[in-house]
GROMACS .gro file of C-alpha atoms in nm:
model
  292
    1UNK     CA    1   0.388  -2.635   2.024
    2UNK     CA    2   0.568  -2.424   1.818
    3UNK     CA    3   0.450  -2.248   1.547
    4UNK     CA    4   0.638  -1.964   1.315
    5UNK     CA    5   0.634  -1.703   1.039
    6UNK     CA    6   1.034  -1.609   1.105
    7UNK     CA    7   1.224  -1.617   1.480
    8UNK     CA    8   1.075  -1.298   1.514
    9UNK     CA    9   0.737  -1.418   1.523
   10UNK     CA   10   0.647  -1.798   1.704
   11UNK     CA   11   0.362  -1.861   1.848
   12UNK     CA   12   0.311  -2.127   2.148
   13UNK     CA   13  -0.056  -2.299   2.032
   14UNK     CA   14  -0.179  -2.659   2.171
   15UNK     CA   15  -0.082  -2.985   1.985
   16UNK     CA   16  -0.480  -3.035   1.826
   17UNK     CA   17  -0.668  -2.736   1.784
   18UNK     CA   18  -1.027  -2.766   1.714
   19UNK     CA   19  -1.267  -2.612   1.411
   20UNK     CA   20  -1.590  -2.447   1.403
   21UNK     CA   21  -1.680  -2.759   1.287
   22UNK     CA   22  -1.617  -2.879   1.630
   23UNK     CA   23  -1.384  -3.130   1.482
   24UNK     CA   24  -1.009  -3.166   1.616
   25UNK     CA   25  -0.713  -3.165   1.409
   26UNK     CA   26  -0.367  -3.281   1.500
   27UNK     CA   27  -0.069  -3.025   1.426
   28UNK     CA   28   0.207  -3.205   1.261
   29UNK     CA   29   0.510  -3.091   1.041
   30UNK     CA   30   0.534  -2.718   0.898
   31UNK     CA   31   0.545  -2.734   0.547
   32UNK     CA   32   0.674  -2.363   0.452
   33UNK     CA   33   0.548  -1.991   0.485
   34UNK     CA   34   0.462  -1.738   0.287
   35UNK     CA   35   0.407  -1.336   0.416
   36UNK     CA   36   0.129  -1.317   0.666
   37UNK     CA   37   0.135  -1.659   0.736
   38UNK     CA   38   0.313  -2.059   0.799
   39UNK     CA   39   0.157  -2.382   0.694
   40UNK     CA   40   0.116  -2.712   0.827
   41UNK     CA   41   0.041  -3.019   0.807
   42UNK     CA   42  -0.241  -3.176   1.013
   43UNK     CA   43  -0.448  -3.429   1.059
   44UNK     CA   44  -0.791  -3.539   1.134
   45UNK     CA   45  -0.963  -3.754   1.389
   46UNK     CA   46  -1.048  -3.930   1.140
   47UNK     CA   47  -0.698  -3.987   1.012
   48UNK     CA   48  -0.680  -3.777   0.716
   49UNK     CA   49  -0.414  -3.568   0.594
   50UNK     CA   50  -0.459  -3.185   0.524
   51UNK     CA   51  -0.262  -2.859   0.572
   52UNK     CA   52  -0.352  -2.610   0.781
   53UNK     CA   53  -0.275  -2.237   0.698
   54UNK     CA   54  -0.248  -2.019   1.066
   55UNK     CA   55  -0.250  -1.625   0.949
   56UNK     CA   56   0.043  -1.477   1.188
   57UNK     CA   57  -0.007  -1.106   1.106
   58UNK     CA   58  -0.269  -0.981   1.321
   59UNK     CA   59  -0.361  -0.614   1.168
   60UNK     CA   60  -0.705  -0.538   1.114
   61UNK     CA   61  -0.744  -0.498   0.706
   62UNK     CA   62  -0.443  -0.891   0.717
   63UNK     CA   63  -0.772  -1.086   0.908
   64UNK     CA   64  -1.069  -0.883   0.696
   65UNK     CA   65  -0.770  -1.044   0.389
   66UNK     CA   66  -0.746  -1.402   0.519
   67UNK     CA   67  -1.118  -1.419   0.585
   68UNK     CA   68  -1.192  -1.301   0.267
   69UNK     CA   69  -0.984  -1.568   0.088
   70UNK     CA   70  -1.123  -1.839   0.376
   71UNK     CA   71  -1.469  -1.697   0.184
   72UNK     CA   72  -1.373  -1.713  -0.159
   73UNK     CA   73  -1.260  -2.095  -0.093
   74UNK     CA   74  -1.527  -2.161   0.037
   75UNK     CA   75  -1.740  -2.052  -0.274
   76UNK     CA   76  -1.491  -2.228  -0.537
   77UNK     CA   77  -1.619  -2.607  -0.603
   78UNK     CA   78  -1.352  -2.739  -0.885
   79UNK     CA   79  -1.081  -3.081  -0.938
   80UNK     CA   80  -0.827  -2.859  -1.021
   81UNK     CA   81  -0.923  -2.596  -0.739
   82UNK     CA   82  -0.739  -2.702  -0.341
   83UNK     CA   83  -1.022  -2.734  -0.144
   84UNK     CA   84  -1.140  -2.568   0.156
   85UNK     CA   85  -1.180  -2.773   0.485
   86UNK     CA   86  -1.220  -2.629   0.775
   87UNK     CA   87  -1.154  -2.309   0.968
   88UNK     CA   88  -1.072  -2.162   1.306
   89UNK     CA   89  -0.938  -1.929   1.569
   90UNK     CA   90  -0.719  -2.030   1.846
   91UNK     CA   91  -0.507  -1.886   2.116
   92UNK     CA   92  -0.118  -1.890   2.065
   93UNK     CA   93   0.105  -1.698   2.317
   94UNK     CA   94   0.401  -1.503   2.131
   95UNK     CA   95   0.744  -1.646   2.278
   96UNK     CA   96   0.869  -1.315   2.441
   97UNK     CA   97   0.540  -1.243   2.618
   98UNK     CA   98   0.370  -1.569   2.763
   99UNK     CA   99   0.086  -1.379   2.933
  100UNK     CA  100  -0.159  -1.225   2.684
  101UNK     CA  101  -0.238  -1.410   2.412
  102UNK     CA  102  -0.314  -1.351   2.029
  103UNK     CA  103  -0.617  -1.493   1.863
  104UNK     CA  104  -0.476  -1.659   1.586
  105UNK     CA  105  -0.717  -1.797   1.244
  106UNK     CA  106  -0.636  -2.060   1.039
  107UNK     CA  107  -0.811  -2.226   0.762
  108UNK     CA  108  -0.773  -2.602   0.675
  109UNK     CA  109  -0.741  -2.738   0.322
  110UNK     CA  110  -0.633  -3.027   0.118
  111UNK     CA  111  -0.281  -3.101   0.157
  112UNK     CA  112  -0.105  -3.153  -0.235
  113UNK     CA  113   0.215  -3.340  -0.238
  114UNK     CA  114   0.461  -3.060  -0.438
  115UNK     CA  115   0.431  -2.774  -0.660
  116UNK     CA  116   0.485  -2.725  -0.982
  117UNK     CA  117   0.826  -2.532  -0.925
  118UNK     CA  118   0.948  -2.885  -0.786
  119UNK     CA  119   0.827  -3.020  -1.075
  120UNK     CA  120   1.011  -2.867  -1.290
  121UNK     CA  121   1.320  -2.898  -1.083
  122UNK     CA  122   1.272  -3.278  -1.118
  123UNK     CA  123   1.150  -3.392  -1.475
  124UNK     CA  124   1.392  -3.314  -1.725
  125UNK     CA  125   1.114  -3.205  -1.923
  126UNK     CA  126   0.698  -3.254  -1.941
  127UNK     CA  127   0.552  -3.409  -2.214
  128UNK     CA  128   0.253  -3.291  -2.419
  129UNK     CA  129   0.037  -3.574  -2.343
  130UNK     CA  130   0.065  -3.477  -1.961
  131UNK     CA  131   0.087  -3.098  -1.986
  132UNK     CA  132  -0.235  -3.054  -2.240
  133UNK     CA  133  -0.462  -3.212  -1.937
  134UNK     CA  134  -0.330  -2.980  -1.646
  135UNK     CA  135  -0.338  -2.707  -1.910
  136UNK     CA  136  -0.726  -2.760  -1.962
  137UNK     CA  137  -0.736  -2.805  -1.598
  138UNK     CA  138  -0.614  -2.444  -1.545
  139UNK     CA  139  -0.810  -2.318  -1.715
  140UNK     CA  140  -1.139  -2.452  -1.585
  141UNK     CA  141  -1.009  -2.410  -1.232
  142UNK     CA  142  -0.980  -1.972  -1.364
  143UNK     CA  143  -1.313  -2.020  -1.563
  144UNK     CA  144  -1.490  -2.119  -1.193
  145UNK     CA  145  -1.222  -1.874  -0.991
  146UNK     CA  146  -1.376  -1.589  -1.275
  147UNK     CA  147  -1.701  -1.538  -1.150
  148UNK     CA  148  -1.628  -1.461  -0.843
  149UNK     CA  149  -1.247  -1.271  -0.836
  150UNK     CA  150  -0.968  -1.212  -1.019
  151UNK     CA  151  -0.699  -1.406  -0.877
  152UNK     CA  152  -0.317  -1.202  -0.986
  153UNK     CA  153  -0.094  -1.421  -0.772
  154UNK     CA  154  -0.031  -1.698  -1.055
  155UNK     CA  155   0.351  -1.861  -1.023
  156UNK     CA  156   0.487  -2.171  -1.034
  157UNK     CA  157   0.474  -2.220  -0.643
  158UNK     CA  158   0.123  -2.123  -0.669
  159UNK     CA  159   0.025  -2.456  -0.851
  160UNK     CA  160   0.037  -2.723  -0.612
  161UNK     CA  161   0.047  -3.117  -0.764
  162UNK     CA  162  -0.134  -3.399  -0.567
  163UNK     CA  163  -0.112  -3.718  -0.772
  164UNK     CA  164  -0.051  -3.620  -1.098
  165UNK     CA  165  -0.403  -3.320  -1.081
  166UNK     CA  166  -0.215  -2.998  -1.083
  167UNK     CA  167  -0.419  -2.716  -0.859
  168UNK     CA  168  -0.465  -2.388  -0.852
  169UNK     CA  169  -0.400  -2.253  -0.496
  170UNK     CA  170  -0.318  -1.951  -0.199
  171UNK     CA  171  -0.624  -1.649  -0.282
  172UNK     CA  172  -0.483  -1.434  -0.058
  173UNK     CA  173  -0.404  -1.173  -0.304
  174UNK     CA  174  -0.712  -1.185  -0.549
  175UNK     CA  175  -0.951  -0.886  -0.532
  176UNK     CA  176  -1.289  -0.988  -0.543
  177UNK     CA  177  -1.529  -0.852  -0.869
  178UNK     CA  178  -1.817  -0.750  -0.648
  179UNK     CA  179  -1.683  -0.442  -0.479
  180UNK     CA  180  -1.886  -0.516  -0.244
  181UNK     CA  181  -1.748  -0.768  -0.117
  182UNK     CA  182  -1.331  -0.610  -0.156
  183UNK     CA  183  -1.122  -0.563   0.173
  184UNK     CA  184  -0.788  -0.451  -0.076
  185UNK     CA  185  -0.509  -0.366   0.133
  186UNK     CA  186  -0.229  -0.296  -0.155
  187UNK     CA  187  -0.142   0.043  -0.170
  188UNK     CA  188  -0.096   0.348  -0.409
  189UNK     CA  189   0.094   0.219  -0.683
  190UNK     CA  190   0.249  -0.039  -0.496
  191UNK     CA  191   0.357  -0.367  -0.708
  192UNK     CA  192   0.049  -0.614  -0.688
  193UNK     CA  193   0.108  -0.983  -0.811
  194UNK     CA  194   0.472  -1.210  -0.805
  195UNK     CA  195   0.757  -0.997  -0.918
  196UNK     CA  196   0.873  -1.288  -1.209
  197UNK     CA  197   0.526  -1.306  -1.300
  198UNK     CA  198   0.354  -0.960  -1.326
  199UNK     CA  199   0.130  -0.870  -1.626
  200UNK     CA  200   0.201  -0.542  -1.800
  201UNK     CA  201  -0.113  -0.396  -1.743
  202UNK     CA  202   0.005  -0.462  -1.283
  203UNK     CA  203   0.341  -0.357  -1.382
  204UNK     CA  204   0.191  -0.031  -1.596
  205UNK     CA  205   0.009   0.049  -1.219
  206UNK     CA  206   0.267   0.027  -1.005
  207UNK     CA  207   0.514   0.264  -1.223
  208UNK     CA  208   0.243   0.492  -1.361
  209UNK     CA  209  -0.097   0.431  -1.169
  210UNK     CA  210  -0.252   0.371  -1.461
  211UNK     CA  211  -0.380   0.052  -1.622
  212UNK     CA  212  -0.687  -0.189  -1.424
  213UNK     CA  213  -0.553  -0.533  -1.310
  214UNK     CA  214  -0.860  -0.784  -1.497
  215UNK     CA  215  -0.952  -1.124  -1.539
  216UNK     CA  216  -0.726  -1.031  -1.833
  217UNK     CA  217  -0.452  -1.010  -1.618
  218UNK     CA  218  -0.477  -1.359  -1.524
  219UNK     CA  219  -0.463  -1.480  -1.818
  220UNK     CA  220  -0.117  -1.372  -1.889
  221UNK     CA  221   0.038  -1.481  -1.574
  222UNK     CA  222  -0.128  -1.864  -1.670
  223UNK     CA  223  -0.002  -1.778  -2.050
  224UNK     CA  224   0.344  -1.734  -1.882
  225UNK     CA  225   0.330  -2.075  -1.712
  226UNK     CA  226   0.198  -2.228  -1.997
  227UNK     CA  227   0.499  -2.091  -2.187
  228UNK     CA  228   0.720  -2.196  -1.893
  229UNK     CA  229   0.649  -2.550  -1.885
  230UNK     CA  230   0.714  -2.596  -2.229
  231UNK     CA  231   1.003  -2.407  -2.292
  232UNK     CA  232   1.194  -2.494  -2.005
  233UNK     CA  233   1.300  -2.181  -1.941
  234UNK     CA  234   1.128  -1.786  -1.865
  235UNK     CA  235   0.990  -1.657  -2.130
  236UNK     CA  236   1.089  -1.324  -2.088
  237UNK     CA  237   1.084  -1.073  -2.366
  238UNK     CA  238   0.867  -1.076  -2.730
  239UNK     CA  239   0.816  -1.496  -2.761
  240UNK     CA  240   0.796  -1.619  -3.176
  241UNK     CA  241   0.674  -1.954  -3.269
  242UNK     CA  242   1.115  -1.974  -3.290
  243UNK     CA  243   1.121  -1.848  -2.925
  244UNK     CA  244   1.150  -2.239  -2.814
  245UNK     CA  245   0.773  -2.321  -2.771
  246UNK     CA  246   0.815  -2.709  -2.882
  247UNK     CA  247   0.373  -2.768  -2.883
  248UNK     CA  248   0.196  -2.798  -3.165
  249UNK     CA  249   0.089  -2.501  -3.363
  250UNK     CA  250  -0.205  -2.454  -3.249
  251UNK     CA  251  -0.110  -2.421  -2.915
  252UNK     CA  252   0.152  -2.153  -3.014
  253UNK     CA  253  -0.038  -1.971  -3.128
  254UNK     CA  254  -0.273  -1.958  -2.804
  255UNK     CA  255   0.028  -1.918  -2.618
  256UNK     CA  256   0.188  -1.616  -2.842
  257UNK     CA  257  -0.180  -1.473  -2.724
  258UNK     CA  258  -0.242  -1.481  -2.403
  259UNK     CA  259   0.111  -1.337  -2.378
  260UNK     CA  260   0.043  -1.004  -2.601
  261UNK     CA  261   0.163  -0.706  -2.467
  262UNK     CA  262  -0.137  -0.523  -2.475
  263UNK     CA  263  -0.463  -0.698  -2.265
  264UNK     CA  264  -0.766  -0.659  -2.527
  265UNK     CA  265  -0.542  -0.852  -2.747
  266UNK     CA  266  -0.582  -1.182  -2.470
  267UNK     CA  267  -0.825  -1.409  -2.421
  268UNK     CA  268  -1.058  -1.196  -2.183
  269UNK     CA  269  -1.087  -1.446  -1.940
  270UNK     CA  270  -1.044  -1.840  -1.754
  271UNK     CA  271  -1.416  -1.937  -1.981
  272UNK     CA  272  -1.266  -1.790  -2.336
  273UNK     CA  273  -0.906  -1.903  -2.271
  274UNK     CA  274  -1.090  -2.293  -2.205
  275UNK     CA  275  -1.274  -2.283  -2.517
  276UNK     CA  276  -0.959  -2.186  -2.738
  277UNK     CA  277  -0.795  -2.512  -2.572
  278UNK     CA  278  -1.048  -2.756  -2.607
  279UNK     CA  279  -1.114  -2.665  -2.946
  280UNK     CA  280  -0.708  -2.685  -3.036
  281UNK     CA  281  -0.679  -2.998  -2.856
  282UNK     CA  282  -1.003  -3.159  -2.973
  283UNK     CA  283  -0.803  -3.440  -3.165
  284UNK     CA  284  -0.564  -3.526  -2.889
  285UNK     CA  285  -0.890  -3.583  -2.616
  286UNK     CA  286  -1.055  -3.809  -2.883
  287UNK     CA  287  -0.668  -3.992  -2.883
  288UNK     CA  288  -0.714  -4.005  -2.551
  289UNK     CA  289  -1.105  -4.164  -2.508
  290UNK     CA  290  -0.932  -4.474  -2.723
  291UNK     CA  291  -0.721  -4.560  -2.498
  292UNK     CA  292  -0.949  -4.512  -2.151
   0.00000   0.00000   0.00000
């Protein structure tokens, strides 16, 4: 079968691939692609449906970054983080040169149903009782991630939906907090992060070569996501309580703190943001428990 990043990068591989676990997976339909890889459905020999991401950019640094992404996925364990399943290497032959094979790395992961962008497109409103548990879940995911790394690429397309659960995904741009583990391929004054969701300090780093991206930068991006879900429009500009943040007063205060231009005024990481949201929604969860 053929896998491809774009029509200039088409590779022929076997219909069935074997991972390091020695398990085999049958490749299915294409699900999408990013800057360096393409994602396809796959079915395990036990009949389970997963997603497989193929790295189709082959520089040494790209391979190191992909291996870092896999290492991080294997460490993370949280119901709101996309789950690692397996990994491996296959040979692919380019359609322009059928003689020499290309080593293609892949990772197999949990398959989601859609992403947050699609959810917002198909729902006129997401009610408080639906989004608050998922906001909390996203903070739990950040708390787990921030033990090891900074995400740097939080956007609606990277928050996947499986059933009713939101899952943080795509760790290809993550920066390990331990410098000994990190291979950064980002160039000097290169933009780091999704264009519409980039934090102020990431923009300052790009334009002026100053300010460091930290866990507080993920907090800004996640706060943008929370405001986007509530307002159902892009939360640009200087927001305040009258900006359409139609939620509780307590949640308004938290979201506005996450969006502070000065990162020292934001929650410092996922753990601190989770604590704030738990305290602000304790009455809500009491109601949820009574309904069970």
